[in-house]
Structures are given as structure tokens and as C-alpha cells.
Coordinates of C-alpha atoms and ligand atoms in Angstrom, one line a residue:
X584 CA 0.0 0.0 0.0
X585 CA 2.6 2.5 -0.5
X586 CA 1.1 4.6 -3.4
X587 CA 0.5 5.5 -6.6
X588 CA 3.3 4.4 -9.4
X589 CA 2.7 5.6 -13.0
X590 CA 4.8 3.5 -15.2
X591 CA 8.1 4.8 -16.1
X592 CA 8.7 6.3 -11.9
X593 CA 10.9 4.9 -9.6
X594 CA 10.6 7.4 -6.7
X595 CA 8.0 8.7 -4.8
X596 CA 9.3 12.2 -5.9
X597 CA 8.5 10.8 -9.6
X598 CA 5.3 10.0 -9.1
X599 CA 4.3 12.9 -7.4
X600 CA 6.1 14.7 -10.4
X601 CA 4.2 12.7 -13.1
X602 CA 0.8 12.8 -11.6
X603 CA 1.0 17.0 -11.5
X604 CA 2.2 17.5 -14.7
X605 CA -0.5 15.4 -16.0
X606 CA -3.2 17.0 -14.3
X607 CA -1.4 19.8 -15.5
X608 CA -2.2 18.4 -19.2
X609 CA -5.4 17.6 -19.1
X610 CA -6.7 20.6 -16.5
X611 CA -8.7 22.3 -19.6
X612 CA -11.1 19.7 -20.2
X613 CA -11.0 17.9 -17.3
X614 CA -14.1 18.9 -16.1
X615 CA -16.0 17.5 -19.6
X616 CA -14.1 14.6 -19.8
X617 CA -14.8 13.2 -15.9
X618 CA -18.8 14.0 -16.8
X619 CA -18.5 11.8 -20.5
X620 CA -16.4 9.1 -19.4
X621 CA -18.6 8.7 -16.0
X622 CA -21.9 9.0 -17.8
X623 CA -22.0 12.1 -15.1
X624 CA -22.4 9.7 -12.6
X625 CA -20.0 11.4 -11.1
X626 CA -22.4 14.1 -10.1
X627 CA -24.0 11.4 -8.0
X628 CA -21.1 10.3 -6.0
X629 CA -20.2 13.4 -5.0
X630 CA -23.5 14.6 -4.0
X631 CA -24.0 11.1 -1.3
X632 CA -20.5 12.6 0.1
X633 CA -22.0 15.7 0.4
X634 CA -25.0 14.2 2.2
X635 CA -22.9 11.7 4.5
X636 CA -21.2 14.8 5.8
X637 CA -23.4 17.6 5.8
X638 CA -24.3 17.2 9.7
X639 CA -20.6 18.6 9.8
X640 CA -21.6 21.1 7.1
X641 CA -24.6 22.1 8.7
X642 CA -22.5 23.7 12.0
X643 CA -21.6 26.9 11.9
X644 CA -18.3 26.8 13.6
X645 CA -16.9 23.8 11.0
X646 CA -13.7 24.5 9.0
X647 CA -13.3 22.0 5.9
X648 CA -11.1 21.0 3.7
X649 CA -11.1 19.8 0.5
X650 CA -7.8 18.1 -0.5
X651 CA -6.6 17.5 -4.0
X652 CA -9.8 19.6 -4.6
X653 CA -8.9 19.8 -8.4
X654 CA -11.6 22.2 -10.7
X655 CA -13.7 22.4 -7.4
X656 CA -16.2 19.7 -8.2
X657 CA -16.4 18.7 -4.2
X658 CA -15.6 21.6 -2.8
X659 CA -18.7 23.5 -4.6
X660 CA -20.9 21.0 -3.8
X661 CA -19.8 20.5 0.2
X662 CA -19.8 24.6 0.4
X663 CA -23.8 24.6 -1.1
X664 CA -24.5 22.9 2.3
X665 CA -22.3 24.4 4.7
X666 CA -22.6 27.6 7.0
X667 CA -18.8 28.1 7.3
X668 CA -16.9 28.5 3.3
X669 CA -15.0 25.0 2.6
X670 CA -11.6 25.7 1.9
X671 CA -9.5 23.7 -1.1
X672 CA -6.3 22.9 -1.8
X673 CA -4.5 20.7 -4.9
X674 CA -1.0 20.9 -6.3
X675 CA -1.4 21.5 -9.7
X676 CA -1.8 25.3 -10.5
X677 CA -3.9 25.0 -14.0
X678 CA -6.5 23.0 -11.9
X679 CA -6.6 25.3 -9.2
X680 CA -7.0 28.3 -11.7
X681 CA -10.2 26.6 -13.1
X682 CA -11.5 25.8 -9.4
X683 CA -11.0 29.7 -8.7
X684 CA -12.4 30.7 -11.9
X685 CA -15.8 28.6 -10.8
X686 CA -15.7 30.1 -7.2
X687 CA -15.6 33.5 -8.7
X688 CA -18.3 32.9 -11.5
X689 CA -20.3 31.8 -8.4
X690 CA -19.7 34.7 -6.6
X691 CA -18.5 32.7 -3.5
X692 CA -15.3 33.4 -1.2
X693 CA -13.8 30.0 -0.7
X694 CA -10.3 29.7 0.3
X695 CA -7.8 27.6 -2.2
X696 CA -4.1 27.2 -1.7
X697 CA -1.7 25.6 -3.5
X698 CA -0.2 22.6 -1.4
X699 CA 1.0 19.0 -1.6
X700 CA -1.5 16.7 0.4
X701 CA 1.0 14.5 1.8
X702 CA 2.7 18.4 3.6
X703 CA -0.3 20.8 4.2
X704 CA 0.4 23.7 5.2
X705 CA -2.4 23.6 8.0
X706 CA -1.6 23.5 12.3
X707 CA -2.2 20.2 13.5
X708 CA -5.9 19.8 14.7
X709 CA -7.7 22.4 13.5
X710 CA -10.4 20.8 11.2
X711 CA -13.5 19.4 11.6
X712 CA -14.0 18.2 8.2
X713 CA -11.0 16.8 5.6
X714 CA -12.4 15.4 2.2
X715 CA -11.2 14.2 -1.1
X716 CA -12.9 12.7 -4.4
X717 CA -10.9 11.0 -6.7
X718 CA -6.8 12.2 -5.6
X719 CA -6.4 9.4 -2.7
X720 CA -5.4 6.8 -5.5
X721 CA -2.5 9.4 -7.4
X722 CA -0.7 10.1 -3.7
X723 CA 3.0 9.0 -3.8
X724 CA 2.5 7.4 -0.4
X725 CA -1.3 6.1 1.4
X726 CA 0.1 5.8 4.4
X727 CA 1.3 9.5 4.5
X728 CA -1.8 10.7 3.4
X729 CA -3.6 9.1 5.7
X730 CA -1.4 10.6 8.3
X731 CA -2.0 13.9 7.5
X732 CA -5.8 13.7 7.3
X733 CA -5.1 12.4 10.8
X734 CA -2.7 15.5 12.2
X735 CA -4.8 18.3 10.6
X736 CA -8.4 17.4 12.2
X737 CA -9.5 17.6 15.7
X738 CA -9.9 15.2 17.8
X739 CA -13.7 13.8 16.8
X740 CA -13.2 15.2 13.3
X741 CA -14.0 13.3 10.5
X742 CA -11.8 12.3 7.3
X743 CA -14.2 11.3 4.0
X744 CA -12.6 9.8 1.2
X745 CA -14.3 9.2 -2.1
X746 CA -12.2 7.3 -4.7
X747 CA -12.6 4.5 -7.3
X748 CA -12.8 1.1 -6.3
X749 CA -13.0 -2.5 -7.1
X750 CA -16.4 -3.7 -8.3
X751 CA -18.1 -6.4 -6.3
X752 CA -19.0 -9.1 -8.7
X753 CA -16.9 -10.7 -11.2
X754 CA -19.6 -9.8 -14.2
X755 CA -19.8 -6.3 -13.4
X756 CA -15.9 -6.4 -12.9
X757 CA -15.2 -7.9 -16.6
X758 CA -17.4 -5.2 -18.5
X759 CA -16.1 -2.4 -16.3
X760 CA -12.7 -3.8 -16.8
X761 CA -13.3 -3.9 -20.5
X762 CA -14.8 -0.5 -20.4
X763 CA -11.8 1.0 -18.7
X764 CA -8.9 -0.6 -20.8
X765 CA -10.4 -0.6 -24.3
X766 CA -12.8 2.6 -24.3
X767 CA -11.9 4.3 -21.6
X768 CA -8.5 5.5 -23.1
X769 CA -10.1 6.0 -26.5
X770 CA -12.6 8.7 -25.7
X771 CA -10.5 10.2 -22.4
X772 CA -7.3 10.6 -24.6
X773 CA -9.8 12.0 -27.7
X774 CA -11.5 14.7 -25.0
X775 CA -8.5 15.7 -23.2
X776 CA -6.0 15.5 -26.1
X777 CA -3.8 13.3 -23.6
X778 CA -3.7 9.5 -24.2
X779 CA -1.2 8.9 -20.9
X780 CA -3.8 10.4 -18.5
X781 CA -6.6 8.3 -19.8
X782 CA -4.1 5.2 -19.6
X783 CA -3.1 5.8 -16.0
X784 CA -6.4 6.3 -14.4
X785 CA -7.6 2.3 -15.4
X786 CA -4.3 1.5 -14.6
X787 CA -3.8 3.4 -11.3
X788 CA -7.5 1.9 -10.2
X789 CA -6.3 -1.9 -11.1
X790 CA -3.5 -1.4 -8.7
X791 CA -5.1 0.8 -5.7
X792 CA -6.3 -0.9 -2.4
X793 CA -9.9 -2.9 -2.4
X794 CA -12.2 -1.1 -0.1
X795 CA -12.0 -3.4 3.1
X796 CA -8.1 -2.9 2.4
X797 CA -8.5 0.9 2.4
X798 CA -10.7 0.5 5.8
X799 CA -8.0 -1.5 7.5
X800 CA -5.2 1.5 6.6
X801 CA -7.4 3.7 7.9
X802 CA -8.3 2.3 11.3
X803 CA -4.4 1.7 11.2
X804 CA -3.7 5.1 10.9
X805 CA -5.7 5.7 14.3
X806 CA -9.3 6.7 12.5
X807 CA -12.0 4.6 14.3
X808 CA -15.2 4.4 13.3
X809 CA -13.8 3.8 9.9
X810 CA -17.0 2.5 7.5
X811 CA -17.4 2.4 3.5
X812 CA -20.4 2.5 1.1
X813 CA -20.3 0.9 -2.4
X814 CA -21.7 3.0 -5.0
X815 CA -22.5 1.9 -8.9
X816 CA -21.4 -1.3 -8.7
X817 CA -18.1 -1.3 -6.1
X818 CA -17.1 1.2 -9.1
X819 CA -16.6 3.6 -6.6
X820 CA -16.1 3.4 -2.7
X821 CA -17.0 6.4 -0.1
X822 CA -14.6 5.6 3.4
X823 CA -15.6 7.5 6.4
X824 CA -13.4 7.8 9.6
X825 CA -13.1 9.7 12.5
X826 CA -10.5 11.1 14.6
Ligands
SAM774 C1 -8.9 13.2 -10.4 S1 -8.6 14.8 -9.8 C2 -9.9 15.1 -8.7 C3 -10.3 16.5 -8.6 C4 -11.6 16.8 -7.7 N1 -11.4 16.4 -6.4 C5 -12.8 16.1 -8.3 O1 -13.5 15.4 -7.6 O2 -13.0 16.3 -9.5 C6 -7.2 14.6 -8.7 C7 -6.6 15.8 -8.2 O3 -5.7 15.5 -7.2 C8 -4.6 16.3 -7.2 N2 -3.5 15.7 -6.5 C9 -2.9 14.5 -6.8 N3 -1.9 14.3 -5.9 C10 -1.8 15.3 -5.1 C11 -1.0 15.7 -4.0 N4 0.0 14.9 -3.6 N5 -1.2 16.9 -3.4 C12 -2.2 17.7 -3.9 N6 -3.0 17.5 -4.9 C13 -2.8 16.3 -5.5 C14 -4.3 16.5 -8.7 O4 -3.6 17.7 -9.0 C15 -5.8 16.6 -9.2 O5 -6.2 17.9 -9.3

């Protein structure tokens, strides 16, 4: 379980490396391409994160953060339900830039920095809230990522993570398999003008964690409470732990 490896990286450091300059790539249309290629189920997962959370939301003194927050997908969903404005942070400038470019078309005042989830620039426990859809899987090291979740929320705070997962029945698991290495490429690479990116994401799901796996580094890294719900399939897996 160390972390993500994008063929052709030996270190840690290039991973990390790869996985921002891709994001870098593909920031333009990334947005268009995650609605195609997930048949804008994506919408859908994000908004039962929203939900499981928003009794956090819904106080007036939480603080929030969404990590590897990306074009702001999350983060603009989790702030339409909470009192207190979710902050975001990601590594990749050009997706930042199109997460503030939403925030201000909105009108909203959300806070976004620019920081590496595995070092955030954040005092240890001072959130309530710590989410992320979808950047779990491309961290250099789990274990590290976990660990900061951990230092950065208060004690009782909760950590939501919303990532792609291992389907649960052989069936579903061939056509989605099929789907992701044959078509999946095809149309991502087409849309975002970047065939790597689209080649890495079935390939970086393959090789990350099943769910109960994922649950077990969590509790682990001292979360208790630690439960996940299966969406679409076991396409996608929502963990929830607290502090
Ligand atoms: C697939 S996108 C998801 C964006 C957004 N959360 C969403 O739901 O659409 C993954 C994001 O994670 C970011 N990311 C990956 N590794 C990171 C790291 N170590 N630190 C900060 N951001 C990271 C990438 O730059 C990218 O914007």
C-alpha cells in the first residue's frame, strides 16, 4: 500500500512529479471529460459525500477541507451545504485556476491554496472536516496521506474519502474492466487531447487498495469508526473515519 506508481517512476518524488504534470495536461477539459467518461455519474457520488457529511456542514463553527480539490467539483458541492466557506487545496496550479475561476463565476469566497497533500500547510488539529474525491489513489505514499488527514483534524473530526474502487462481482468487474482498458483510453485521450492520463487512471485503479483494504489503513492510521459504502457497482467506494 505505498502509493501511486505511473509506469516509467521509480521514486516517490516521480510520481508525485508525473501525476502533476499530467493533471497539469489535461486541467482544460478535465471537467467535460470526468462528466463523458462517468456518464455524469460522477455528479451522483459526489452529492451522497455531500450528504454523509453535511451534519458537519450544517454547523456553523466547522472549518473544511477539500484536498486535491482539483476544478472544485467537491468543494462547490460540500460549500452549497455548509454555513462556514470549505476551503481547497490541490497541487497543480492550471487545476486550481479553473476551481477559482468557478468560485468567482459563483460569486462565493472560498479559500484555495496551493499545497502537496502529503505536507499541508495547515496546524495540527484544526479541522473538523478533511475530504477528497478522486486524488487518494494518485498520492506517492497512502500511508502518508492518511497521516496527515489524521494531524490536521480535531480530535472527533471526520476524514471522508471518495475514490474509485474494485467492483463487487466478477460480471460487473469484466465489463467495467473492458470498459476501462479498451474505451476508456479512447474517448478520455480524444476529449482531453492526452492518451497517458486516460491510460493511468484504469491503470492506477487496477493497482489501488480494495475497499475493506482501504478501511483497514485507515483504522491503522488511528481513524476509528472507519465504514465504507459501495456505489455503482463497487465502481466507486465512499470511506468515512473519524479522529
Ligand atoms: C482526479 S482529480 C480530482 C479533482 C476533484 N477532487 C474532483 O473530484 O473532480 C485529482 C486531483 O488530485 C490532485 N493531486 C494528486 N496528488 C496530489 C498531491 N499529492 N497533493 C495535492 N494534490 C494532488 C491533482 O492535482 C488533481 O487535481
Amino acid at each position: 500500500m505505498k502509493g501511486t506508481t505511473p509506469a516509467g517512476t521509480a521514486t516517490e518524488q516521480e510520481a508525485s512529479k508525473w501525476v502533476r504534470s499530467m493533471f497539469g495536461r489535461i486541467a482544460p477539459r478535465y471537467d467535460l471529460t470526468n462528466h463523458i467518461l462517468s456518464l455524469n455519474l460522477d455528479r451522483l457520488w459526489r452529492a451522497r459525500t455531500v450528504q454523509r457529511v453535511r451534519p458537519i456542514l450544517e454547523r456553523a463553527d466547522a472549518r473544511t477541507l477539500d484536498i486535491c480539490c482539483g476544478t472544485g467539483d467537491l468543494l462547490l458541492a460540500l460549500n452549497k451545504r455548509a454555513r462556514h466557506p470549505v476551503m481547497g487545496s490541490d497541487f497543480c496550479h492550471p487545476m486550481l485556476t479553473a476551481a477559482r475561476t468557478k468560485i468567482a463565476d459563483r460569486g462565493l469566497g472560498c479559500p484555495l491554496f496551493e499545497a502537496d497533500a502529503l505536507n499541508l500547510p495547515i496546524a495540527d488539529a484544526s479541522l473538523d472536516l478533511v475530504t477528497v474525491a478522486f486524488g487518494f489513489r494518485n498520492l506517492a505514499n497512502y500511508q502518508a496521506g492518511l497521516a496527515e488527514m489524521y494531524r490536521v483534524l480535531k480530535p472527533d473530526g471526520v476524514a471522508a474519502i471518495l475514490e474509485f474502487s474494485q467492483p463487487d462481482t466478477a460480471l460487473f468487474g469484466k465489463l467495467y474492466g473492458f470498459y476501462s482498458r479498451n474505451i476508456l483510453p479512447i474517448i478520455g485521450g480524444a476529449l482531453s487531447g492526452s492518451r497517458d492520463a486516460y491510460r493511468y487512471l484504469p491503470e492506477s485503479i487496477g493497482k489501488f487498495p480494495s475497499a475493506p483494504e482501504l478501511a483497514r489503513e485507515m483504522r491503522s492510521a488511528g481513524f476509528r469508526s472507519v465504514d465504507f459504502t459501495r456505489m455503482t457497482g463497487g465502481a466507486v467506494a465512499l470511506h468515512v473515519g473519524t479522529k
